[in-house]
PDB file of C-alpha atoms and ligand atoms in Angstrom:
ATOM      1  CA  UNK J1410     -55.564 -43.917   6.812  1.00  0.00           C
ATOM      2  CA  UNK J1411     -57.133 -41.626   4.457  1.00  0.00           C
ATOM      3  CA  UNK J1412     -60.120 -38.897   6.059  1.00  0.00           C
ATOM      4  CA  UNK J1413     -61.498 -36.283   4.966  1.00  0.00           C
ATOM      5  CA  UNK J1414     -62.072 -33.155   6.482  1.00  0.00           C
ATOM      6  CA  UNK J1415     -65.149 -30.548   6.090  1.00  0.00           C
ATOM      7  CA  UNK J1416     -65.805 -27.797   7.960  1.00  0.00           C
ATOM      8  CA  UNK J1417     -68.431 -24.946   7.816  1.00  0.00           C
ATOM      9  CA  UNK J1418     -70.592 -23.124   9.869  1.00  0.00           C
ATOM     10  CA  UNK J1419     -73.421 -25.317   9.144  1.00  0.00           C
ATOM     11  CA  UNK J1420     -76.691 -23.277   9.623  1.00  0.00           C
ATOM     12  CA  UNK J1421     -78.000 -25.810   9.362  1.00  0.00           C
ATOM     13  CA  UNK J1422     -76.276 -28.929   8.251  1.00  0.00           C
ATOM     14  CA  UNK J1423     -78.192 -29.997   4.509  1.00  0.00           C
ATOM     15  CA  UNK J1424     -78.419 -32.392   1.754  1.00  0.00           C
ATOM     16  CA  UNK J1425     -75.942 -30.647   0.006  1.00  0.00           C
ATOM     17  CA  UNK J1426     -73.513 -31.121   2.050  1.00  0.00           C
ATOM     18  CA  UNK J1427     -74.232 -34.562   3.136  1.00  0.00           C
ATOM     19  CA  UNK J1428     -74.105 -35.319  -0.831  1.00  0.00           C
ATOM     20  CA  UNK J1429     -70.770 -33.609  -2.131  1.00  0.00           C
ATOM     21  CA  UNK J1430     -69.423 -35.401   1.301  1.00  0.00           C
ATOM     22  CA  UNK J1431     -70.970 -38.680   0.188  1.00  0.00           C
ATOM     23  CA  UNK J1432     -69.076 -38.126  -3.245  1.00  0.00           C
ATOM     24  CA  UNK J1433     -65.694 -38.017  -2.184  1.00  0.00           C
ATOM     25  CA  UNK J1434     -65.993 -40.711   0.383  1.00  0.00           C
ATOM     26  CA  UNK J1435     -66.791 -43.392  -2.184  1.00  0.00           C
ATOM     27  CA  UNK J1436     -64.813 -41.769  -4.669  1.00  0.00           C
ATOM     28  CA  UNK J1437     -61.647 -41.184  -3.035  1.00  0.00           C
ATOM     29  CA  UNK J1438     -62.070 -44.418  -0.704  1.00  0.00           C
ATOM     30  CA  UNK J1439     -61.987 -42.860   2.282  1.00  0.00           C
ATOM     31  CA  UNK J1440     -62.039 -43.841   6.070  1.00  0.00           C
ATOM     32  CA  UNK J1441     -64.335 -41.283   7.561  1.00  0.00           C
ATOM     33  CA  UNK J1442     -65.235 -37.917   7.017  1.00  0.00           C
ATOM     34  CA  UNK J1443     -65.132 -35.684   9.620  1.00  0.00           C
ATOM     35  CA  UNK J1444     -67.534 -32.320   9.861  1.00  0.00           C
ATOM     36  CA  UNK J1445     -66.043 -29.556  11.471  1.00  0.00           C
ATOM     37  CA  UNK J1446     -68.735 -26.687  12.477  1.00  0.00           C
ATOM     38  CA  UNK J1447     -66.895 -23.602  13.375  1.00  0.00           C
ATOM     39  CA  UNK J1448     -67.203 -21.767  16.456  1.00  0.00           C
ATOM     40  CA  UNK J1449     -67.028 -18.721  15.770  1.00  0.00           C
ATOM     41  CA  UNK J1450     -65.911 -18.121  11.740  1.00  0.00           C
ATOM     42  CA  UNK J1451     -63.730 -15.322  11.227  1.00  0.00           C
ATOM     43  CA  UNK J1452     -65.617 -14.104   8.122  1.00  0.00           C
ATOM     44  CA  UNK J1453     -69.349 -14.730   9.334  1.00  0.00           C
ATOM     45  CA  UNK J1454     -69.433 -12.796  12.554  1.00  0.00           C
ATOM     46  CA  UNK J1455     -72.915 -11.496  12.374  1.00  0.00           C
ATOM     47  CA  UNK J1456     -74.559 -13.718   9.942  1.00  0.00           C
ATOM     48  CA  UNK J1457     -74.901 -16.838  12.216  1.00  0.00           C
ATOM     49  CA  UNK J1458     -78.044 -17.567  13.549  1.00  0.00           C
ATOM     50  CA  UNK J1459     -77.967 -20.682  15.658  1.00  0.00           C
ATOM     51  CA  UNK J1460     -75.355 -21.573  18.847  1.00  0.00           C
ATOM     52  CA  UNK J1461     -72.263 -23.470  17.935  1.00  0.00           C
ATOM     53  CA  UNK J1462     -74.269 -25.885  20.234  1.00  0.00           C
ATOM     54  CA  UNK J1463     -77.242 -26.162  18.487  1.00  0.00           C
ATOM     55  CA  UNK J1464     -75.258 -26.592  14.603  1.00  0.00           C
ATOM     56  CA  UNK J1465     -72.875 -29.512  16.353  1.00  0.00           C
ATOM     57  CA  UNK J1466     -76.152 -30.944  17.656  1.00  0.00           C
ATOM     58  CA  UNK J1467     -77.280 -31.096  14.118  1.00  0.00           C
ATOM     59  CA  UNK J1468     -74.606 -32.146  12.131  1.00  0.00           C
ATOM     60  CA  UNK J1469     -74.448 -34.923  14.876  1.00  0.00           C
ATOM     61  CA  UNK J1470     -78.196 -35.467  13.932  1.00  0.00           C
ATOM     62  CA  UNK J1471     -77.703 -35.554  10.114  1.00  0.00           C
ATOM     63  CA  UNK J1472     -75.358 -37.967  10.232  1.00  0.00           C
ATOM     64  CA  UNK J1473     -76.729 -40.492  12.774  1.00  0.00           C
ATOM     65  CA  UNK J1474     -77.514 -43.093   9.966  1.00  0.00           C
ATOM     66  CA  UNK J1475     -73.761 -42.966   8.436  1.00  0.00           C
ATOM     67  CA  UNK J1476     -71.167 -44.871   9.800  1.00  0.00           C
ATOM     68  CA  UNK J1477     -68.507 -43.143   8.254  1.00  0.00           C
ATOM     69  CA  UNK J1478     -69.364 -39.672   8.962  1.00  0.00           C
ATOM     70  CA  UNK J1479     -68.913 -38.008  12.366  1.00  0.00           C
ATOM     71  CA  UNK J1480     -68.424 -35.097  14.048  1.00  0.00           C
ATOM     72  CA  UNK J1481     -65.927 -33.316  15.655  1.00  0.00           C
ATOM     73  CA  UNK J1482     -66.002 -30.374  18.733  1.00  0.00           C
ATOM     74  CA  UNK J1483     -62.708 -29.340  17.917  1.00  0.00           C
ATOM     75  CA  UNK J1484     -63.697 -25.972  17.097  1.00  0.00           C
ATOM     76  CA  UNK J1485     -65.959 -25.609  19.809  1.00  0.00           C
ATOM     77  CA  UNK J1486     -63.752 -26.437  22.222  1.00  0.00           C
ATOM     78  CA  UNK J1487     -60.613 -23.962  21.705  1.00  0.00           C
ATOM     79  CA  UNK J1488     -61.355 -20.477  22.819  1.00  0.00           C
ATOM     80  CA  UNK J1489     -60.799 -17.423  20.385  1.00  0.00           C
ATOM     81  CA  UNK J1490     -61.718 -17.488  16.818  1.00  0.00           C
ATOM     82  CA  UNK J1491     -62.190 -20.723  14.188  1.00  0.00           C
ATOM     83  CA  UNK J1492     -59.161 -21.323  11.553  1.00  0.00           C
ATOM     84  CA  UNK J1493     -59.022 -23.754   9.497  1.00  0.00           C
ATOM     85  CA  UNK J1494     -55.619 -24.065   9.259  1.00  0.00           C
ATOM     86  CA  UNK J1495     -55.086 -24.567  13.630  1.00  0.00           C
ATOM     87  CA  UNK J1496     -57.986 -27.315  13.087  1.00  0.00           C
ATOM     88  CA  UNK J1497     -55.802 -29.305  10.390  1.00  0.00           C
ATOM     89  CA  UNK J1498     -52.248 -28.787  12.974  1.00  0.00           C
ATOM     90  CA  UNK J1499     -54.648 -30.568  15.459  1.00  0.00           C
ATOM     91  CA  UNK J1500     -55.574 -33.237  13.229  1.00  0.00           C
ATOM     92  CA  UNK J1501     -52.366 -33.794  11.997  1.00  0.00           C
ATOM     93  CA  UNK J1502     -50.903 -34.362  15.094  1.00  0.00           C
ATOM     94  CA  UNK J1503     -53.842 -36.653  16.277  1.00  0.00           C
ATOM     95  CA  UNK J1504     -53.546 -38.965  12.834  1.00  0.00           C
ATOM     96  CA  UNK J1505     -49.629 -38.974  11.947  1.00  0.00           C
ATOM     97  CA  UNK J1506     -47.739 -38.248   9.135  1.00  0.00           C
ATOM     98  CA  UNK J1507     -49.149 -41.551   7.479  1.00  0.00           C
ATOM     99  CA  UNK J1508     -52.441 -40.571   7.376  1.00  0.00           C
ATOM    100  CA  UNK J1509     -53.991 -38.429   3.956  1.00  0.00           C
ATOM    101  CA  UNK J1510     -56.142 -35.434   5.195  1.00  0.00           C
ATOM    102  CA  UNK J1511     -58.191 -34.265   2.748  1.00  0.00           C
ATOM    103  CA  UNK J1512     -59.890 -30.684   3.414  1.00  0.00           C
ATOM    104  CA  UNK J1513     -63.162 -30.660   1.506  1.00  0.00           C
ATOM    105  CA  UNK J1514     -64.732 -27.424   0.612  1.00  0.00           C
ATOM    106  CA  UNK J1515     -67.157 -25.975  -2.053  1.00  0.00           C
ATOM    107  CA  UNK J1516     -65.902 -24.059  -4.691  1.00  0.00           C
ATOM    108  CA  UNK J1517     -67.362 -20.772  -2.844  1.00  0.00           C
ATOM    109  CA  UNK J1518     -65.439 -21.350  -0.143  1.00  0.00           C
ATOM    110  CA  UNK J1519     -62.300 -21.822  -2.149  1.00  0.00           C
ATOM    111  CA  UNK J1520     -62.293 -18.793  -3.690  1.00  0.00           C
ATOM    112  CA  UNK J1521     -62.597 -17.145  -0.831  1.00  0.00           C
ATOM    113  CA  UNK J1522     -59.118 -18.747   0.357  1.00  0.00           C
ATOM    114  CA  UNK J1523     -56.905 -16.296   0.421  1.00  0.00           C
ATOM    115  CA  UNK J1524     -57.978 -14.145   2.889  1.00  0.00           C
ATOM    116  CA  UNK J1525     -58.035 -16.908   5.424  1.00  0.00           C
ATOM    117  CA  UNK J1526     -55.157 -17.231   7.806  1.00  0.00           C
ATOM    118  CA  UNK J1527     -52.118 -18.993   6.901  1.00  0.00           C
ATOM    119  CA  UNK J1528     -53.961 -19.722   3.774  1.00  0.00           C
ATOM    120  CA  UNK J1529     -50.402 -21.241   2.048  1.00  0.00           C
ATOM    121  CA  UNK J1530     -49.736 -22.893   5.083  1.00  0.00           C
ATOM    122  CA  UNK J1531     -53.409 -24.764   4.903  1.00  0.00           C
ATOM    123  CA  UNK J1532     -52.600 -26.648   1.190  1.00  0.00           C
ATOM    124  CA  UNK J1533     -49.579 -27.942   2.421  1.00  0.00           C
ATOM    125  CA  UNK J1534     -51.184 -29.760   5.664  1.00  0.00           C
ATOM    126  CA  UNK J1535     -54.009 -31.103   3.764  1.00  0.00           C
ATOM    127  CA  UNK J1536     -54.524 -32.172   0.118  1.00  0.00           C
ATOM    128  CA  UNK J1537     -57.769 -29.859  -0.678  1.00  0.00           C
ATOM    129  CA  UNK J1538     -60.438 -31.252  -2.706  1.00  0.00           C
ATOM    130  CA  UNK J1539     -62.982 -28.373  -4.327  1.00  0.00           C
ATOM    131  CA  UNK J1540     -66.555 -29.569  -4.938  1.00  0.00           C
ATOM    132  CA  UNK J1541     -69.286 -28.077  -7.838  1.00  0.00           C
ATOM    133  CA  UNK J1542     -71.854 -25.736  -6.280  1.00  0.00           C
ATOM    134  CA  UNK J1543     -74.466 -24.255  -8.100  1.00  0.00           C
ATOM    135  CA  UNK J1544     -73.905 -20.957  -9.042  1.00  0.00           C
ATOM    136  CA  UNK J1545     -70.264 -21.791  -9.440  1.00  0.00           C
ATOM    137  CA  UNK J1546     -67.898 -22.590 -12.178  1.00  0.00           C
ATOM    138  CA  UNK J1547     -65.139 -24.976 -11.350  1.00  0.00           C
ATOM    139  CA  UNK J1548     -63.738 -25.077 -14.625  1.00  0.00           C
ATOM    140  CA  UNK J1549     -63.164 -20.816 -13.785  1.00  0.00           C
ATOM    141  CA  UNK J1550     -61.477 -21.123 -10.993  1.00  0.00           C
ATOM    142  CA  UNK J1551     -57.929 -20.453 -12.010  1.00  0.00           C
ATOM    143  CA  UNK J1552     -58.854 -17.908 -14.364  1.00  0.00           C
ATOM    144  CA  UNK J1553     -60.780 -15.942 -11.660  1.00  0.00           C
ATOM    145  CA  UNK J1554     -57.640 -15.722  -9.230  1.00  0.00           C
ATOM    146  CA  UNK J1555     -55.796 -12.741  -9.703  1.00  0.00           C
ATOM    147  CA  UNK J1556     -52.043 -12.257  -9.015  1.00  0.00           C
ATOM    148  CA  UNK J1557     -51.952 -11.785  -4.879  1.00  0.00           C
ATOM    149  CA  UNK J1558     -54.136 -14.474  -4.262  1.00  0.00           C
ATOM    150  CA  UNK J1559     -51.808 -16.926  -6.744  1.00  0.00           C
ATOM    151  CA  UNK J1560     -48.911 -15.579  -4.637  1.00  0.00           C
ATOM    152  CA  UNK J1561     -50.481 -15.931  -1.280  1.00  0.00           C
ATOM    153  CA  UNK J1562     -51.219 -19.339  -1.955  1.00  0.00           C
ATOM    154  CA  UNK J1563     -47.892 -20.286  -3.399  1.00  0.00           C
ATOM    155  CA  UNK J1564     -48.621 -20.688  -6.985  1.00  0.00           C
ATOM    156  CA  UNK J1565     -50.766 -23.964  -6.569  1.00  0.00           C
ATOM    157  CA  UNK J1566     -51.595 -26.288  -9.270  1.00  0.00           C
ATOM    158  CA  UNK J1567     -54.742 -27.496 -10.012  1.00  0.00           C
ATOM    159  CA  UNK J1568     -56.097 -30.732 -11.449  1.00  0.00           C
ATOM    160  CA  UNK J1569     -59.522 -31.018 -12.824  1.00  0.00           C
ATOM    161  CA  UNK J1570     -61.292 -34.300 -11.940  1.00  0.00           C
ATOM    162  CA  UNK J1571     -64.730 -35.833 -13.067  1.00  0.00           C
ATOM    163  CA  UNK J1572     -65.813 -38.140  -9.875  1.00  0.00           C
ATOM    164  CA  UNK J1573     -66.611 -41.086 -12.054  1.00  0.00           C
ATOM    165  CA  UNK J1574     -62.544 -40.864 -13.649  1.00  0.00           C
ATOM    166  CA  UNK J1575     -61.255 -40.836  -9.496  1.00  0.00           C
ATOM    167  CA  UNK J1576     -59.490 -44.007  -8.335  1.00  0.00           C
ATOM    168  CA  UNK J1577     -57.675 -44.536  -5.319  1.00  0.00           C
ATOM    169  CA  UNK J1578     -54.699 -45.369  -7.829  1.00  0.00           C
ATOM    170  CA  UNK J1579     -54.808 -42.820  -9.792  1.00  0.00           C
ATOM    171  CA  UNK J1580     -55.384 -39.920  -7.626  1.00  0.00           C
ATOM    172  CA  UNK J1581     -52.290 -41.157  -5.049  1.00  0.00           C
ATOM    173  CA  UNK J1582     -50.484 -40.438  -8.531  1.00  0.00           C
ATOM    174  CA  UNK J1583     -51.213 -36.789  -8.052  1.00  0.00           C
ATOM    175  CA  UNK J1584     -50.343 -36.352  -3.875  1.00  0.00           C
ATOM    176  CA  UNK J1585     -47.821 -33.116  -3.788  1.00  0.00           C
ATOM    177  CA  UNK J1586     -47.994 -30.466  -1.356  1.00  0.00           C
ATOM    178  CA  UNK J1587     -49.763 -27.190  -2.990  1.00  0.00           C
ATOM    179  CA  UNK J1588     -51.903 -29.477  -5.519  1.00  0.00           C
ATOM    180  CA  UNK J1589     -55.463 -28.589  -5.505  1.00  0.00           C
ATOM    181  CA  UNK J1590     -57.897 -31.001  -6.959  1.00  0.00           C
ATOM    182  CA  UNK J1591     -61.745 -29.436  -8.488  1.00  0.00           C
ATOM    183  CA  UNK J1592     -63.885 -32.437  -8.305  1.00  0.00           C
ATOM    184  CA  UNK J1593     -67.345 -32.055 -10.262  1.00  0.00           C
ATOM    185  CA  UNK J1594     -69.462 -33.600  -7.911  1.00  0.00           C
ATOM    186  CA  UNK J1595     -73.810 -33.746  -8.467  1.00  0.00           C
ATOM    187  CA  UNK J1596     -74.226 -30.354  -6.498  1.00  0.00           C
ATOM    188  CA  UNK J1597     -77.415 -29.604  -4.659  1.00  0.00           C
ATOM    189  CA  UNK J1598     -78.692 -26.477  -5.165  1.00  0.00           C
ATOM    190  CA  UNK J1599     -79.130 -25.843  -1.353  1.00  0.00           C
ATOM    191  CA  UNK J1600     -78.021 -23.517   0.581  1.00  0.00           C
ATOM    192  CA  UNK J1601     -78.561 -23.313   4.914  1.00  0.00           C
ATOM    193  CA  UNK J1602     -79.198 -19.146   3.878  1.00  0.00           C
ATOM    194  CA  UNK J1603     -82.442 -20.610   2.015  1.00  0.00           C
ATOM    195  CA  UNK J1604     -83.349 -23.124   4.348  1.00  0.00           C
ATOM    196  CA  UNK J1605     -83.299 -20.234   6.937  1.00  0.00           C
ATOM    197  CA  UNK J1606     -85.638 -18.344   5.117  1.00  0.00           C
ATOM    198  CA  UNK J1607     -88.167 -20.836   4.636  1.00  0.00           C
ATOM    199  CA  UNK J1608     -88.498 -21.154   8.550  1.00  0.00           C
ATOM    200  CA  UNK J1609     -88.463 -17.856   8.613  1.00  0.00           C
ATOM    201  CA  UNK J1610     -91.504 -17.806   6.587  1.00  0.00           C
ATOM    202  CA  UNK J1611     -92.749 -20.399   7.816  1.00  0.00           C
ATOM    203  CA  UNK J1612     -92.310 -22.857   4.923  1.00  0.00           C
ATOM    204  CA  UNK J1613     -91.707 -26.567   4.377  1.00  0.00           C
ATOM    205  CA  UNK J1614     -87.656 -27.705   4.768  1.00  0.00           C
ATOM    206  CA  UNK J1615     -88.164 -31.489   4.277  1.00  0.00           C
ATOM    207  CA  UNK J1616     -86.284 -32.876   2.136  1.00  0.00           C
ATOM    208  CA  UNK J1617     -83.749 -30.201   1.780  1.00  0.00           C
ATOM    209  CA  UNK J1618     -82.365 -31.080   5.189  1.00  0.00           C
ATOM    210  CA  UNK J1619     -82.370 -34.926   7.170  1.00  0.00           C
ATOM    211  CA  UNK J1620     -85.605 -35.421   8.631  1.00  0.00           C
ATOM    212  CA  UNK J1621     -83.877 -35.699  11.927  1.00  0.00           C
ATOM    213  CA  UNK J1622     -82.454 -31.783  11.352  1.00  0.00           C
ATOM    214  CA  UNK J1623     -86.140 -31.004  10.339  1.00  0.00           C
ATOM    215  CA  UNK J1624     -87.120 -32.290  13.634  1.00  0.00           C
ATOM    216  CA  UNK J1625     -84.481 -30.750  15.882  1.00  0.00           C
ATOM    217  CA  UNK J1626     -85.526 -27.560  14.577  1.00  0.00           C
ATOM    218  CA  UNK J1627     -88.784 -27.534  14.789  1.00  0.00           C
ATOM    219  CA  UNK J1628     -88.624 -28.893  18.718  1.00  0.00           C
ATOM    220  CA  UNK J1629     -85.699 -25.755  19.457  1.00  0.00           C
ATOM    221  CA  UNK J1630     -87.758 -23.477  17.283  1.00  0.00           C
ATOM    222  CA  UNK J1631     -84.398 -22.114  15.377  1.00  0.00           C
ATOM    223  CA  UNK J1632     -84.522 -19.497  12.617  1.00  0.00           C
ATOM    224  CA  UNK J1633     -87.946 -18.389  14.262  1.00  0.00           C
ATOM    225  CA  UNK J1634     -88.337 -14.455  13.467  1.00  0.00           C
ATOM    226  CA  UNK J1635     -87.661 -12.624  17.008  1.00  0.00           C
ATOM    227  CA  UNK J1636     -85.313 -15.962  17.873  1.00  0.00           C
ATOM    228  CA  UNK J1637     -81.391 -16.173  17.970  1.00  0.00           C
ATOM    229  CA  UNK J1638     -80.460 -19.682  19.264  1.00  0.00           C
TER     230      UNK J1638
HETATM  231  P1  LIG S2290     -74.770 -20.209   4.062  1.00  0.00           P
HETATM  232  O1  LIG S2290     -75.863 -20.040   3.064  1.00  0.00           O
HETATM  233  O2  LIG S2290     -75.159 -19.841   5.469  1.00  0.00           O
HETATM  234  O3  LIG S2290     -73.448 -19.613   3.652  1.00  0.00           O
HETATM  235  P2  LIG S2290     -73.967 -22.804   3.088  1.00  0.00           P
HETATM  236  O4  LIG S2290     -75.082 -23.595   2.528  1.00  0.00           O
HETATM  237  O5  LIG S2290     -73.045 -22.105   2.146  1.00  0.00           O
HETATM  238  O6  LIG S2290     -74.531 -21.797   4.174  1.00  0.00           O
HETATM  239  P3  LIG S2290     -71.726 -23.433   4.763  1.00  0.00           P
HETATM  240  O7  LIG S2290     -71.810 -23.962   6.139  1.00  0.00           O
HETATM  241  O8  LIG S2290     -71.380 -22.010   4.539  1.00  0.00           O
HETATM  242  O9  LIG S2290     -73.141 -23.749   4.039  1.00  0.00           O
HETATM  243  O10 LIG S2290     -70.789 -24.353   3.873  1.00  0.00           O
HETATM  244  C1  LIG S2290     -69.847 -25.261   4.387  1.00  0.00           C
HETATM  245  C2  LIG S2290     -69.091 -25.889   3.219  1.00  0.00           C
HETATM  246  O11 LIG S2290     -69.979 -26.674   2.414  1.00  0.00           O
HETATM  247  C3  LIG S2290     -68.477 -24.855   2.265  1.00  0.00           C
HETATM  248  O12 LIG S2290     -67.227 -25.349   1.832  1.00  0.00           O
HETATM  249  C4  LIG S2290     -69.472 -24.792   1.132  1.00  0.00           C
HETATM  250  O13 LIG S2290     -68.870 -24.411  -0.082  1.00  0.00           O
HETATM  251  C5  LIG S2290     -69.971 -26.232   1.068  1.00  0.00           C
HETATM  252  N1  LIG S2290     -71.353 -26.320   0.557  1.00  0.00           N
HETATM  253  C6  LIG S2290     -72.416 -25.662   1.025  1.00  0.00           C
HETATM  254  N2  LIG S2290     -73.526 -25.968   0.331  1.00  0.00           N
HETATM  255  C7  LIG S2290     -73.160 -26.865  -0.610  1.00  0.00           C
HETATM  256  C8  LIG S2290     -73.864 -27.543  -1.651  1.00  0.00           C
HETATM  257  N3  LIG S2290     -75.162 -27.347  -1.869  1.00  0.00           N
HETATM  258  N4  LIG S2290     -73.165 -28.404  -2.442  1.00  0.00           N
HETATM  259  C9  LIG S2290     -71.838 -28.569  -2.238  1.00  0.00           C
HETATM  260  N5  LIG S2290     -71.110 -27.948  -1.272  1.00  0.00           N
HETATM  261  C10 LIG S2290     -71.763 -27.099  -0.457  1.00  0.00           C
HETATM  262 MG1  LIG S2291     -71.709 -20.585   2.738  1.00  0.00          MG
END
């Protein structure tokens, strides 16, 4: 089996996630991709707005209409802080050793990587796939590392893919522990720190998030000035 694996906080769940996710499932031939919100992120303490609750509720929401992506309450369900790297242990232990776990994250996220626990630890349980963002340069992600964060990683390599060169074939040619692949997907440029803002001030959301998300927001009244959910 081959799934991939995306977590976030998800604040709310949008389009540009759901697309870069919709990428690398064709692309990569997956099984399923699985969204991971976190419970409680170690780096976004404060900055969260709506329950764990109410963010599994919508991912759950935005992804209703697609068979192949689902959600999981792993997170939400073991007590203390969110790591990545406990989440994949889990999931490795639930799949086997035969299944590919691919841990899909944007390339803000990435380069954020080495201050997450057992970040080393992390590329060797999954094979991690960086997507585009806006705002972002894949292409300057090596360059931008410095020294410490090559060495807390384990001097990775990295392997530059366009989506429309990826084969099932010819990426299984590239599976080694530490590789890190930058996939240029079409990136979005949406962010759930924008869509928050709109509601906020009061502004229109559709089509930046499922009209299902639009609608569970709305109804709970989330992002509301005066409201934490
Ligand atoms: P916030 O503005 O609150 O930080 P966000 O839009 O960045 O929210 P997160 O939940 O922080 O969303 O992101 C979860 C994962 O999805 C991260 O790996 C992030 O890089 C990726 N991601 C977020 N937005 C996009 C996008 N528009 N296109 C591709 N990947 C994205
Ligand atoms: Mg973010």
């Amino acid at each position: 089996m081959h799934i991939g694996v995306m977590g976030g906080t998800f604040d709310p769940i949008h389009l540009g996630h759901l697309r870069a996710a919709e990428e690398i499932y064709w692309a990569f031939e997956l099984d399923r991709i699985i969204f991971v919100p976190a419970a409680r992120p170690p780096h976004k303490e404060e900055e969260f707005e709506a329950s764990a609750l109410h963010r599994y509720e919508m991912v759950s929401l935005a992804t209703v209409y697609t068979p192949y992506f689902s959600v999981s309450p792993i997170e939400l369900s073991r007590p203390g802080r969110s790591y990545s790297v406990e989440t994949l242990r889990e999931f490795r232990k639930l799949y086997g050793e035969e299944t590919t776990i691919y841990f899909i994250m944007g390339v803000d996220a990435f380069l954020d990587i080495a201050t997450w626990k057992e970040a080393r630890e992390l590329l060797s349980l999954a094979q991690v796939i960086v997507t585009a963002r806006p705002g972002w340069r894949l292409d300057g992600v090596e360059r931008s590392m410095t020294p410490e964060q090559w060495h807390l990683l384990g001097n990775p390599r990295f392997k530059y893919l366009k989506i429309s060169e990826i084969t099932r074939k010819t990426e299984k040619a590239h599976h080694e522990s530490c590789l890190v692949l930058l996939v240029e997907v079409v990136s979005l440029d949406i962010s759930s720190s924008e869509i928050r803002q709109l509601v906020k001030e009061g502004r229109s959301i559709r089509h930046l998030v499922t009209d299902t998300v639009a609608a569970y927001i709305g109804k709970n009244r989330l992002y509301q000035p005066g409201r934490k959910g």
